[in-house]
């Protein structure tokens, strides 16, 4: 099976930036039907932009959930991680940061699920007056999901 979601369907136009805490934002979600033993292949890409003067950490993870996700500050509500969550800093000089993720994951239980690209942002410094958000370049985001069976 093959599913794809393009950037015009990105759920949020920005990532809120907090001092030393995260809001986990499901940018792209794809409903899928999975069978036990399926190998899930997920590829996601896109770009975010900062206007902050200081470094901002940008985190990302692919997750699998039983329900559609909403933005949350509770890690356990983002679903099962399909890959390790990673974070890297973006600077004003860098301005744009590409997002590229891919993973494979063996399904242990059949059912309808959602594959999600979840992102989050944080800084160690107070908001510098630029609105407290990292812009999501929504037309750059794309996620595809395929399954194969062992």
Short mmCIF file of C-alpha atoms in Angstrom, two decimals:
data_model
loop_
_atom_site.label_atom_id
_atom_site.label_comp_id
_atom_site.label_asym_id
_atom_site.label_seq_id
_atom_site.Cartn_x
_atom_site.Cartn_y
_atom_site.Cartn_z
CA UNK A 1 0.00 0.00 0.00
CA UNK A 2 1.07 3.58 -0.61
CA UNK A 3 -0.12 6.85 0.94
CA UNK A 4 1.12 10.39 0.38
CA UNK A 5 0.40 13.79 1.91
CA UNK A 6 1.58 17.02 0.31
CA UNK A 7 2.42 20.34 1.95
CA UNK A 8 -0.91 22.00 1.23
CA UNK A 9 -2.32 19.73 3.93
CA UNK A 10 0.10 20.77 6.70
CA UNK A 11 -1.87 21.05 9.95
CA UNK A 12 -0.13 24.11 11.48
CA UNK A 13 1.56 27.18 9.91
CA UNK A 14 4.15 27.54 12.68
CA UNK A 15 5.94 25.89 15.60
CA UNK A 16 5.47 27.77 18.88
CA UNK A 17 8.77 28.52 20.65
CA UNK A 18 8.88 28.34 24.43
CA UNK A 19 11.68 28.87 26.88
CA UNK A 20 12.91 25.43 28.01
CA UNK A 21 9.71 23.51 27.17
CA UNK A 22 8.10 22.01 24.07
CA UNK A 23 4.77 22.01 22.28
CA UNK A 24 4.65 18.90 20.09
CA UNK A 25 2.96 19.82 16.81
CA UNK A 26 1.72 17.16 14.35
CA UNK A 27 2.56 18.91 11.07
CA UNK A 28 1.53 16.09 8.74
CA UNK A 29 -0.69 13.07 9.51
CA UNK A 30 -1.62 10.24 7.16
CA UNK A 31 -4.38 7.73 8.01
CA UNK A 32 -3.27 4.18 7.17
CA UNK A 33 -4.61 0.63 7.49
CA UNK A 34 -1.93 -1.75 8.74
CA UNK A 35 -1.60 -5.51 9.21
CA UNK A 36 0.49 -7.31 11.79
CA UNK A 37 3.86 -8.09 10.25
CA UNK A 38 3.79 -5.15 7.82
CA UNK A 39 7.01 -3.20 7.41
CA UNK A 40 6.18 0.49 7.44
CA UNK A 41 8.45 2.75 5.31
CA UNK A 42 8.07 6.48 6.03
CA UNK A 43 9.83 9.39 4.30
CA UNK A 44 9.16 13.03 5.25
CA UNK A 45 10.71 16.29 4.14
CA UNK A 46 10.15 20.02 4.42
CA UNK A 47 11.64 23.28 5.64
CA UNK A 48 11.24 25.66 8.57
CA UNK A 49 12.37 29.29 8.85
CA UNK A 50 13.45 31.36 11.85
CA UNK A 51 13.42 35.09 12.49
CA UNK A 52 14.97 34.73 15.96
CA UNK A 53 18.28 36.47 16.68
CA UNK A 54 19.39 33.58 18.89
CA UNK A 55 19.60 29.85 18.31
CA UNK A 56 16.38 27.85 18.46
CA UNK A 57 16.31 24.07 18.82
CA UNK A 58 14.10 22.33 16.24
CA UNK A 59 13.02 18.79 17.11
CA UNK A 60 11.37 16.17 14.93
CA UNK A 61 10.09 12.61 15.20
CA UNK A 62 7.85 10.27 13.21
CA UNK A 63 5.08 8.66 15.28
CA UNK A 64 2.25 6.16 14.97
CA UNK A 65 -1.03 6.91 16.77
CA UNK A 66 -4.50 5.39 17.06
CA UNK A 67 -6.25 8.79 16.87
CA UNK A 68 -5.59 12.05 15.03
CA UNK A 69 -3.16 14.18 17.05
CA UNK A 70 -3.53 17.71 18.37
CA UNK A 71 -0.72 19.98 19.52
CA UNK A 72 0.26 18.99 23.06
CA UNK A 73 2.91 19.62 25.71
CA UNK A 74 2.70 15.98 26.88
CA UNK A 75 5.22 13.67 25.17
CA UNK A 76 3.16 10.52 25.85
CA UNK A 77 0.31 11.95 23.72
CA UNK A 78 2.29 11.98 20.44
CA UNK A 79 2.01 8.22 19.92
CA UNK A 80 4.65 5.55 19.43
CA UNK A 81 7.98 6.85 18.14
CA UNK A 82 8.95 5.24 14.85
CA UNK A 83 12.48 6.68 15.03
CA UNK A 84 14.57 8.41 17.69
CA UNK A 85 13.52 12.02 18.27
CA UNK A 86 16.27 14.39 17.12
CA UNK A 87 16.91 18.09 17.61
CA UNK A 88 19.32 20.58 16.08
CA UNK A 89 19.76 24.32 16.36
CA UNK A 90 18.80 26.83 13.70
CA UNK A 91 20.33 30.30 13.70
CA UNK A 92 19.29 33.61 12.19
CA UNK A 93 22.29 33.40 9.83
CA UNK A 94 21.16 29.96 8.68
CA UNK A 95 17.55 31.23 8.50
CA UNK A 96 16.14 28.07 6.78
CA UNK A 97 16.44 24.52 8.06
CA UNK A 98 15.62 21.50 5.92
CA UNK A 99 13.78 18.63 7.59
CA UNK A 100 14.49 15.15 6.26
CA UNK A 101 13.38 12.00 8.05
CA UNK A 102 13.01 8.39 7.03
CA UNK A 103 12.46 5.17 8.91
CA UNK A 104 11.27 1.59 8.73
CA UNK A 105 9.15 0.04 11.48
CA UNK A 106 7.67 -3.45 11.95
CA UNK A 107 3.94 -3.42 12.78
CA UNK A 108 2.97 -5.67 15.70
CA UNK A 109 -0.80 -5.10 15.69
CA UNK A 110 -3.31 -4.75 12.84
CA UNK A 111 -5.65 -1.78 12.64
CA UNK A 112 -6.29 1.75 11.45
CA UNK A 113 -3.58 4.18 12.53
CA UNK A 114 -2.13 7.62 11.80
CA UNK A 115 1.48 8.17 10.78
CA UNK A 116 2.59 11.61 12.00
CA UNK A 117 5.46 14.00 11.48
CA UNK A 118 5.69 15.73 14.87
CA UNK A 119 7.92 18.77 15.34
CA UNK A 120 8.72 21.07 18.26
CA UNK A 121 10.92 24.07 19.05
CA UNK A 122 12.53 25.61 22.14
CA UNK A 123 15.06 28.23 23.15
CA UNK A 124 17.11 28.87 26.26
CA UNK A 125 16.49 32.62 25.97
CA UNK A 126 13.42 34.78 26.42
CA UNK A 127 11.29 35.56 23.36
CA UNK A 128 13.18 38.19 21.41
CA UNK A 129 10.07 39.96 20.12
CA UNK A 130 9.50 38.07 16.88
CA UNK A 131 6.16 36.50 17.79
CA UNK A 132 7.37 33.32 19.46
CA UNK A 133 7.09 31.09 16.38
CA UNK A 134 9.19 29.24 13.84
CA UNK A 135 7.58 29.46 10.41
CA UNK A 136 6.59 26.22 8.68
CA UNK A 137 7.14 26.49 4.94
CA UNK A 138 4.06 24.37 4.34
CA UNK A 139 4.43 24.00 0.58
CA UNK A 140 7.79 22.28 1.13
CA UNK A 141 6.40 19.52 3.36
CA UNK A 142 5.69 16.09 1.96
CA UNK A 143 5.36 12.69 3.61
CA UNK A 144 4.93 9.29 2.00
CA UNK A 145 4.14 5.97 3.65
CA UNK A 146 4.44 2.53 2.08
CA UNK A 147 4.03 -0.92 3.53
CA UNK A 148 5.47 -4.27 2.60
CA UNK A 149 4.80 -7.63 4.22
CA UNK A 150 7.42 -10.09 5.40
#
